[in-house]
PDB file of C-alpha atoms in Angstrom:
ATOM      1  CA  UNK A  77     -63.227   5.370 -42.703  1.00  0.00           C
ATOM      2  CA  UNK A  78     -61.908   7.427 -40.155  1.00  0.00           C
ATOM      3  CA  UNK A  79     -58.393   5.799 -40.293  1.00  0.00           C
ATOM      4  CA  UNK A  80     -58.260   6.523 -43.645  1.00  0.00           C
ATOM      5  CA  UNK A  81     -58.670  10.365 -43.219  1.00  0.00           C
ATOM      6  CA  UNK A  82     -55.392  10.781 -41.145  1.00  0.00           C
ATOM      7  CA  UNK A  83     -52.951  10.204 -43.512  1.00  0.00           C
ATOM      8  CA  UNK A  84     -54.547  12.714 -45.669  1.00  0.00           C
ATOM      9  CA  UNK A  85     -54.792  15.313 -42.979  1.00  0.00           C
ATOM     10  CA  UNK A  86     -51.298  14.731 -41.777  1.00  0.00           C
ATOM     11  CA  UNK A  87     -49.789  14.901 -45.267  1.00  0.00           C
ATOM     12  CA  UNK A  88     -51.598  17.766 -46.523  1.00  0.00           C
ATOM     13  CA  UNK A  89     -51.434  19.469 -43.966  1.00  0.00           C
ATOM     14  CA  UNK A  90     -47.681  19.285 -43.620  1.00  0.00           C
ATOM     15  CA  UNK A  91     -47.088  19.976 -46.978  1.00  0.00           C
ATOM     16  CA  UNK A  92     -49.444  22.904 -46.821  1.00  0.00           C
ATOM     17  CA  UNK A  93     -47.404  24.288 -43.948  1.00  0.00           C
ATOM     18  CA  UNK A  94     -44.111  23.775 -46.043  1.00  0.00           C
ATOM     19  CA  UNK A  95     -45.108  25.738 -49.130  1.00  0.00           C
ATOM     20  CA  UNK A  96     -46.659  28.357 -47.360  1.00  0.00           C
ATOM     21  CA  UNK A  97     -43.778  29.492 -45.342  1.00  0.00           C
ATOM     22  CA  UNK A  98     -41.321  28.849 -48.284  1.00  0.00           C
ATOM     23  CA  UNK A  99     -43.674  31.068 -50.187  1.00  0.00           C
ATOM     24  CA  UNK A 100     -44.379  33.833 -47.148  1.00  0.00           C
ATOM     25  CA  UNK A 101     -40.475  34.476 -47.242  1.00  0.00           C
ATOM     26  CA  UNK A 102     -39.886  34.198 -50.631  1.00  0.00           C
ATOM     27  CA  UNK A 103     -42.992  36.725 -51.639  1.00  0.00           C
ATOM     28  CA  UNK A 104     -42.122  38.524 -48.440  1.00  0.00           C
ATOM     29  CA  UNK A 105     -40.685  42.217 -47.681  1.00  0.00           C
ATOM     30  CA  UNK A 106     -37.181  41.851 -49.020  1.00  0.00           C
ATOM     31  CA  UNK A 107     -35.729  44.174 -46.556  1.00  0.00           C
ATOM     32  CA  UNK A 108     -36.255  41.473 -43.892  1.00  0.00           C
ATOM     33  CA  UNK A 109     -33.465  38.536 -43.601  1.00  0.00           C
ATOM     34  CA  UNK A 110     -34.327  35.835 -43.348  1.00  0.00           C
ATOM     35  CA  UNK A 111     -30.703  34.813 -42.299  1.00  0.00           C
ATOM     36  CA  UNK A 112     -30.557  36.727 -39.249  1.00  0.00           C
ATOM     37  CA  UNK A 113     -34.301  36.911 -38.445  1.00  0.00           C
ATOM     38  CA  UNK A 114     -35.476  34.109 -37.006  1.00  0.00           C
ATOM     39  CA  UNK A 115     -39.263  32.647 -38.205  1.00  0.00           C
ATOM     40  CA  UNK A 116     -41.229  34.318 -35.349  1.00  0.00           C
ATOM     41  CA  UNK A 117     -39.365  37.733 -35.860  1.00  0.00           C
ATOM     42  CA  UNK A 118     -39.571  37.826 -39.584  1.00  0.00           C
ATOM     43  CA  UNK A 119     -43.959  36.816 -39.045  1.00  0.00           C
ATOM     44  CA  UNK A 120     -44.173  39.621 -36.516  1.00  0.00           C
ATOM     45  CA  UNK A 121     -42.345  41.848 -38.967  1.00  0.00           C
ATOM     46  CA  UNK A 122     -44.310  40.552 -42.114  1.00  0.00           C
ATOM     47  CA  UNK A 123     -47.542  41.100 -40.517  1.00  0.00           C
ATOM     48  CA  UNK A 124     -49.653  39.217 -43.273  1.00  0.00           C
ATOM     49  CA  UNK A 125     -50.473  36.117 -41.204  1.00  0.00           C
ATOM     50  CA  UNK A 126     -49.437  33.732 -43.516  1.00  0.00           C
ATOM     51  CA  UNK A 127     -46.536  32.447 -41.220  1.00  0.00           C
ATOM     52  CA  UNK A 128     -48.894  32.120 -38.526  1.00  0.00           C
ATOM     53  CA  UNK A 129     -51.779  29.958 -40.033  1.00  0.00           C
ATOM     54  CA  UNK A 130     -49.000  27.645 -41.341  1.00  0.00           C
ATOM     55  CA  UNK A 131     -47.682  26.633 -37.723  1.00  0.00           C
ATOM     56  CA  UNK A 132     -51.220  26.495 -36.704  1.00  0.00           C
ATOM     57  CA  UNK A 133     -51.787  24.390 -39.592  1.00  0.00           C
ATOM     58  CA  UNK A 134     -48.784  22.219 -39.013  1.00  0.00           C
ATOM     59  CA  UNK A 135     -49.470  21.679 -35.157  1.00  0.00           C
ATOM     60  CA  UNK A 136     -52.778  20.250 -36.714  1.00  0.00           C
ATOM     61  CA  UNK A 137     -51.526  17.988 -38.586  1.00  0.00           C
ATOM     62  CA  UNK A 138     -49.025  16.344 -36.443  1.00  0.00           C
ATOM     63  CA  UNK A 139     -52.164  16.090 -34.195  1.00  0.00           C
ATOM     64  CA  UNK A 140     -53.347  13.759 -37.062  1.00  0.00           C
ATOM     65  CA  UNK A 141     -50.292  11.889 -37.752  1.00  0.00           C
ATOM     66  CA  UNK A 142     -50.335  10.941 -34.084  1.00  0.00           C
ATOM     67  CA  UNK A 143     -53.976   9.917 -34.048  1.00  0.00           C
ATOM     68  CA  UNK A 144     -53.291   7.781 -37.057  1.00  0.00           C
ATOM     69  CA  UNK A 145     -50.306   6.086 -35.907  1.00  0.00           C
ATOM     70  CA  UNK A 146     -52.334   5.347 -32.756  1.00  0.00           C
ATOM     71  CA  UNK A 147     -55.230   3.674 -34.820  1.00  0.00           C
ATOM     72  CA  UNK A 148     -52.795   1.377 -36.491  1.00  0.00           C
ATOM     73  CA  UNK A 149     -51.561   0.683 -33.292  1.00  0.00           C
ATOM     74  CA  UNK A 150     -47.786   1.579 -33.750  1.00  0.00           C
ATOM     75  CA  UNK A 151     -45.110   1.820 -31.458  1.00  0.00           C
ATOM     76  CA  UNK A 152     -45.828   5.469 -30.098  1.00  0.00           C
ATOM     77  CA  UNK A 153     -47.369   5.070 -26.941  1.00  0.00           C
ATOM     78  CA  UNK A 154     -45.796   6.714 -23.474  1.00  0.00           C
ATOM     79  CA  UNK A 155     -43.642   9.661 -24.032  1.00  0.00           C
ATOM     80  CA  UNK A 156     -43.346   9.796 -27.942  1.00  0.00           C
ATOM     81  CA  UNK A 157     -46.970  10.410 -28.272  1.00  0.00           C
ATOM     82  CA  UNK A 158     -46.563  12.939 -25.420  1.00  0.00           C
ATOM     83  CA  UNK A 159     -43.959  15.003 -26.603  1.00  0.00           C
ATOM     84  CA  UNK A 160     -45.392  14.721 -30.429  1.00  0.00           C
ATOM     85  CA  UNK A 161     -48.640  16.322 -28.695  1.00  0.00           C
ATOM     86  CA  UNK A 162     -46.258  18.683 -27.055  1.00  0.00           C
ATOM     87  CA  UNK A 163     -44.908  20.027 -30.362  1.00  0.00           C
ATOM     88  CA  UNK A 164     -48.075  19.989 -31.987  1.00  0.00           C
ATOM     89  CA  UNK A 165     -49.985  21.804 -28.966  1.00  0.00           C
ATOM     90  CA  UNK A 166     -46.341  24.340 -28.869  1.00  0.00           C
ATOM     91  CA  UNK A 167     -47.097  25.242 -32.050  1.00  0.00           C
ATOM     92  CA  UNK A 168     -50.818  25.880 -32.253  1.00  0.00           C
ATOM     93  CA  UNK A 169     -49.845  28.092 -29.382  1.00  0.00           C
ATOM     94  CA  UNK A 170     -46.972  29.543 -30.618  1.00  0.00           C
ATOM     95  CA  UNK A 171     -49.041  30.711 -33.948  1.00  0.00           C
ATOM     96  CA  UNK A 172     -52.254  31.907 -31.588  1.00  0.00           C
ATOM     97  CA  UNK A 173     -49.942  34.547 -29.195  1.00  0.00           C
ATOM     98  CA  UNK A 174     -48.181  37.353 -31.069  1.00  0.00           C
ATOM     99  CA  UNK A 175     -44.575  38.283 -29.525  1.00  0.00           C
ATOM    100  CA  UNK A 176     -45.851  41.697 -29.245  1.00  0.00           C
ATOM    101  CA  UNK A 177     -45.588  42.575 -25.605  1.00  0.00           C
ATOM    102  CA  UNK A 178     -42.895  41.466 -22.872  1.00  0.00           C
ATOM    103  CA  UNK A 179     -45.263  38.438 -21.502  1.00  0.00           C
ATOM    104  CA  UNK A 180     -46.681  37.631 -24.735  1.00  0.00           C
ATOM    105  CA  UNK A 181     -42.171  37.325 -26.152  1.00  0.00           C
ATOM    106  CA  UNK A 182     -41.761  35.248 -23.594  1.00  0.00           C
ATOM    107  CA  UNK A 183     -44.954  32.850 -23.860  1.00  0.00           C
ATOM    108  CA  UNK A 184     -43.715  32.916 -27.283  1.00  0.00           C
ATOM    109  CA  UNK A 185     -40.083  32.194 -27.066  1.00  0.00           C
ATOM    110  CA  UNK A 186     -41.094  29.171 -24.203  1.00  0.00           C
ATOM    111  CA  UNK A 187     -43.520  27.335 -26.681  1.00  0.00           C
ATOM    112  CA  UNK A 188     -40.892  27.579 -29.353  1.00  0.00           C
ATOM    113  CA  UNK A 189     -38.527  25.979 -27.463  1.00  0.00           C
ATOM    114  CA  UNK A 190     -40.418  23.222 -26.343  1.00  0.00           C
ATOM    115  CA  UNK A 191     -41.609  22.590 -29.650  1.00  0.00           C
ATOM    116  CA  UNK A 192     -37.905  22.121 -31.209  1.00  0.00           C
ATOM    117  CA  UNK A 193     -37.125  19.711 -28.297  1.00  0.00           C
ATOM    118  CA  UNK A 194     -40.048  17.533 -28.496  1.00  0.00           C
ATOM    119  CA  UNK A 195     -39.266  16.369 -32.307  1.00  0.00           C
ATOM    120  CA  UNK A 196     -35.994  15.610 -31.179  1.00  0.00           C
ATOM    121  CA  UNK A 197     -36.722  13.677 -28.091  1.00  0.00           C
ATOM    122  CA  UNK A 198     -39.781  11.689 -29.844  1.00  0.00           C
ATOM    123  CA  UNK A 199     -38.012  10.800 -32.421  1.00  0.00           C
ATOM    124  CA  UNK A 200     -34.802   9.575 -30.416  1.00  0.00           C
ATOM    125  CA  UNK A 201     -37.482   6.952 -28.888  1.00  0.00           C
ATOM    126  CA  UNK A 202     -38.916   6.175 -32.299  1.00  0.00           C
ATOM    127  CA  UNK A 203     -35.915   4.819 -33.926  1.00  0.00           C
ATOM    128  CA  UNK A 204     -35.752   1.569 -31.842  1.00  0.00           C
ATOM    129  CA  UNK A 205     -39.273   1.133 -31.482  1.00  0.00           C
ATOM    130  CA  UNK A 206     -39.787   1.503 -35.167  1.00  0.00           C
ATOM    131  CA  UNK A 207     -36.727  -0.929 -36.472  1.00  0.00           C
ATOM    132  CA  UNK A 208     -38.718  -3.669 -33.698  1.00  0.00           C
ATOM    133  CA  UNK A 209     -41.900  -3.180 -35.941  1.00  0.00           C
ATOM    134  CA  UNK A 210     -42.267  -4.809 -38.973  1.00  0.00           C
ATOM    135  CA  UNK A 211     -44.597  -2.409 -40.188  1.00  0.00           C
ATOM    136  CA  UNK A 212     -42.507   0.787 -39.229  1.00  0.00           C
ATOM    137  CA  UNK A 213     -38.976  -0.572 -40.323  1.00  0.00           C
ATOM    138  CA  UNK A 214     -38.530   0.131 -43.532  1.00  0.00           C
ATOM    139  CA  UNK A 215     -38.241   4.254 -42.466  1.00  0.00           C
ATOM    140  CA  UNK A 216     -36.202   3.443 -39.361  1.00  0.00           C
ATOM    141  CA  UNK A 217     -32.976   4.099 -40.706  1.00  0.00           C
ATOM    142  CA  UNK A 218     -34.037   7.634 -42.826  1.00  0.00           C
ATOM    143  CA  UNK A 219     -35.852   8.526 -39.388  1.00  0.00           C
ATOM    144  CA  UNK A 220     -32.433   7.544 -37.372  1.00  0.00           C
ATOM    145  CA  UNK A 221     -30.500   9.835 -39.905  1.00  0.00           C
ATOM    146  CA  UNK A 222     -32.871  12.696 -39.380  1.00  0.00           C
ATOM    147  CA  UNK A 223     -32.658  12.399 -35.674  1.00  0.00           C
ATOM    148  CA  UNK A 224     -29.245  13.066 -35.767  1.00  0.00           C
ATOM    149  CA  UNK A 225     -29.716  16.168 -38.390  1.00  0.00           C
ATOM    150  CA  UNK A 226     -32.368  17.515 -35.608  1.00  0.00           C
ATOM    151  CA  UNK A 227     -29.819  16.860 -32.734  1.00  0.00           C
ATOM    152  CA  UNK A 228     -26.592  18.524 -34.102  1.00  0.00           C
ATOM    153  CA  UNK A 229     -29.536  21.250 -35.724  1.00  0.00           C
ATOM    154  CA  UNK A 230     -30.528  21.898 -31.969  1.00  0.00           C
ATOM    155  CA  UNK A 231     -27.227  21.891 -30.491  1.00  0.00           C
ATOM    156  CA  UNK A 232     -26.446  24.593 -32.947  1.00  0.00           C
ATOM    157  CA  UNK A 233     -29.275  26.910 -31.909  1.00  0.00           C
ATOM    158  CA  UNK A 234     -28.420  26.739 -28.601  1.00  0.00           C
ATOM    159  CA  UNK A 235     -25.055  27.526 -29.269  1.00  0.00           C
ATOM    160  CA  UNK A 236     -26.036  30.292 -31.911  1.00  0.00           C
ATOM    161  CA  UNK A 237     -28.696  31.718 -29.321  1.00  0.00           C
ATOM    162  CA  UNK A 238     -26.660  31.692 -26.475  1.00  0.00           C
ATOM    163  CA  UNK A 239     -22.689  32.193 -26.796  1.00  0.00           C
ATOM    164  CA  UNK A 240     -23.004  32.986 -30.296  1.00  0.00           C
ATOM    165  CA  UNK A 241     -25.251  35.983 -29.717  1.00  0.00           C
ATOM    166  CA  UNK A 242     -27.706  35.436 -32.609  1.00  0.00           C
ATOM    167  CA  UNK A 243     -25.478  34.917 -35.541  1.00  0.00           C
ATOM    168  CA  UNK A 244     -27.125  33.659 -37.995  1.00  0.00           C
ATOM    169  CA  UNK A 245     -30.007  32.023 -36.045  1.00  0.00           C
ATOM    170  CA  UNK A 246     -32.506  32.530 -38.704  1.00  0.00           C
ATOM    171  CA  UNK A 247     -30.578  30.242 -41.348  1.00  0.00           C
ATOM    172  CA  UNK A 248     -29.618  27.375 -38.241  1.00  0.00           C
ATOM    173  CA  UNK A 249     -33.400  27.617 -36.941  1.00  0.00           C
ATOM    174  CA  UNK A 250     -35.031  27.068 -40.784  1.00  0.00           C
ATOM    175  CA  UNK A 251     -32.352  24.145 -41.000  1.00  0.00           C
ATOM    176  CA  UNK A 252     -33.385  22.402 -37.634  1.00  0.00           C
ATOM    177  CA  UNK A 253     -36.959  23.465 -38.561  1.00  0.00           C
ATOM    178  CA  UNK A 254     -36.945  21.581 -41.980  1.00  0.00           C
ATOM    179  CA  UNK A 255     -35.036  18.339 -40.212  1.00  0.00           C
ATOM    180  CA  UNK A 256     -37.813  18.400 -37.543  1.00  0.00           C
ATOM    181  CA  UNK A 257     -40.360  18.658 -40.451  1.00  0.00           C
ATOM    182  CA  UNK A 258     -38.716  15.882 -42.095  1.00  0.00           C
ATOM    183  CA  UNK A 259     -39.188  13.713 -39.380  1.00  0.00           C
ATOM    184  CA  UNK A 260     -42.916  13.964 -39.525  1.00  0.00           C
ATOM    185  CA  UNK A 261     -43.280  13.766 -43.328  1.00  0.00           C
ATOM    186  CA  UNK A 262     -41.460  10.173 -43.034  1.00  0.00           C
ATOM    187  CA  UNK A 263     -43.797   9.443 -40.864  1.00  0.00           C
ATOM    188  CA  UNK A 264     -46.747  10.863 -42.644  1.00  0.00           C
ATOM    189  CA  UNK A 265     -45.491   9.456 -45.955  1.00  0.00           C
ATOM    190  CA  UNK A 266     -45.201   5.568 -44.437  1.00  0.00           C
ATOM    191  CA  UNK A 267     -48.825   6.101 -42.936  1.00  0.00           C
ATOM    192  CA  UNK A 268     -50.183   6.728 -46.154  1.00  0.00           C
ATOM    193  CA  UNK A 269     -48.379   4.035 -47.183  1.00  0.00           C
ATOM    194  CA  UNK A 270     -50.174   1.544 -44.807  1.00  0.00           C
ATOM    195  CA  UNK A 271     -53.577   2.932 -44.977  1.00  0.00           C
ATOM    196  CA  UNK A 272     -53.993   3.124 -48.078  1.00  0.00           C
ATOM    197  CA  UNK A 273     -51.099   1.222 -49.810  1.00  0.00           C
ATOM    198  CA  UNK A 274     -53.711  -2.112 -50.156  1.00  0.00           C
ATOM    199  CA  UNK A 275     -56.271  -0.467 -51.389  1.00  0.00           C
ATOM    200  CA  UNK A 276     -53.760   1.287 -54.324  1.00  0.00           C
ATOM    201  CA  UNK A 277     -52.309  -2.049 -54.946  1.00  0.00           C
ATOM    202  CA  UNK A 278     -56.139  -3.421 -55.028  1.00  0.00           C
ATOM    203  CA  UNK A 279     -57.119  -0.888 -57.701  1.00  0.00           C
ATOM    204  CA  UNK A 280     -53.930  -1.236 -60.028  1.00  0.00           C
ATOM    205  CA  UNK A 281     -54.573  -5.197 -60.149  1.00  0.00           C
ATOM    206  CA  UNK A 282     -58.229  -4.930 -60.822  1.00  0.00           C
ATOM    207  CA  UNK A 283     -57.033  -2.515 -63.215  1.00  0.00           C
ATOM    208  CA  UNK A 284     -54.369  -4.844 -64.807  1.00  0.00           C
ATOM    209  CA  UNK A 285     -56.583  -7.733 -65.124  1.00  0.00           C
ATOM    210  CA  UNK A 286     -59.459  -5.777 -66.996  1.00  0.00           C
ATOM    211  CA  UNK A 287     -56.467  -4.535 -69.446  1.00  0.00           C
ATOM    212  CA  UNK A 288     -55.553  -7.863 -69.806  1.00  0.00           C
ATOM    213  CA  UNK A 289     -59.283  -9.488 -70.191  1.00  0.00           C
ATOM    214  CA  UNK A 290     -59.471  -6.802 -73.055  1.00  0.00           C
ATOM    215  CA  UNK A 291     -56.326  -7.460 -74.475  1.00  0.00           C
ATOM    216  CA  UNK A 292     -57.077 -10.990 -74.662  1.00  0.00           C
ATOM    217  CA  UNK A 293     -60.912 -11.311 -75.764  1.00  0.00           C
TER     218      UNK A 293
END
C-alpha cells in the first residue's frame, strides 16, 4: 500500500510546486521582474511565502519519487539517489533560510547551487541505466533530451552569473529550473505508470467485460 502512495506524493506534489510558483509570479507585485530577478530575489521581495512553501513542497516530493523508485527497485542506487536527495534536501533548505542577512545569502545562494547541479548530474547517470531497464526505457530517450536542456540551461547560468554580470538570470534560471523539473515529472509520470498502470488496466477490463455481459444478455 505504501508503494502505491509515492507516485501520488511525487506527482502532486510536483505539480503543486509548478502551479504555485507560475501563479506567485503571475499574481505577484508587477513592479518586480521576473526577467532580471532571479526566484529567490523575487520570494524575498514578494514576501507572501508562497514561493517558499512550493520549493519546500517540491524538495518533498522528489524525496518521494526517490523512495518509490527505490521500492520498485530501479536503477538509482549509488550516486543518483545521492545527488536526487541532495536536490531535494537543497531545496527544503533553501525554502527554510531567508537570504536576509550576509550568512543567511550565502547559505542560500550555496544550497541553490547544489540543487541545480544535482538534477543535472543524476540524471546524466540515469540515461544509461534507464535505456538497460526494461521497465525504465520507454522515458530514456525524453529523459536523455532533457539532460541536455538542463546541461546547456546550467552552462548558461554560470555564464550569465559570472561574466555576464546578471543579465537576464531570472529568465535563464526559470528555464533551467523548468528542464530540471521536467526531469522529475518524467520520472514521476512513468512511476505512476508502473504502480498503478495494472491496476488501471485491471479496472477498464473488468469494466469492458460487464459492458459487454450487458450488451449481450
Amino acid at each position: 500500500m505504501v508503494k502505491r502512495i509515492y507516485p501520488l506524493l511525487a506527482g502532486g506534489g510536483i505539480l503543486f510546486a509548478v502551479v504555485t510558483v507560475v501563479a506567485a509570479q503571475v499574481a505577484g507585485d508587477s513592479s518586480l521582474d521576473p526577467v532580471s530577478m532571479t526566484i529567490s530575489q523575487y520570494a524575498a521581495r514578494d514576501g507572501g511565502g508562497a514561493i517558499e512553501t512550493a520549493m519546500a513542497v517540491l524538495g518533498l516530493a522528489s524525496l518521494a519519487l526517490l523512495a518509490g523508485m527505490r521500492a520498485l527497485d530501479a536503477p538509482v542506487h549509488g550516486w543518483p539517489a545521492r545527488l536526487i536527495g541532495l536536490w531535494s534536501v537543497s531545496l527544503v533548505g533553501a525554502a527554510v533560510i531567508p537570504s536576509g542577512t550576509v550568512w543567511q545569502g550565502d547559505v542560500h545562494g550555496a544550497l541553490s547551487v547544489a540543487a541545480f547541479v544535482s538534477v543535472p548530474a543524476a540524471a546524466i547517470q540515469l540515461v544509461g541505466r534507464l535505456g538497460q531497464d526494461e521497465r525504465w526505457k520507454a522515458v530514456a530517450r525524453p529523459l536523455e533530451w532533457l539532460t541536455l536542456a538542463s546541461g546547456l540551461g546550467l552552462a548558461a547560468i554560470t555564464y550569465v552569473a559570472l561574466p555576464g554580470h546578471g543579465v537576464m538570470i531570472g529568465l535563464v534560471e526559470r528555464l533551467l529550473l523548468t528542464a530540471e523539473v521536467a526531469v522529475l515529472g518524467v520520472l514521476a509520470v512513468r512511476l505512476a505508470q508502473l504502480v498503478w498502470g495494472p491496476t488501471l488496466r485491471a479496472w477498464i477490463g473488468g469494466r469492458r467485460a460487464a459492458r459487454d455481459f450487458l450488451v449481450h444478455r
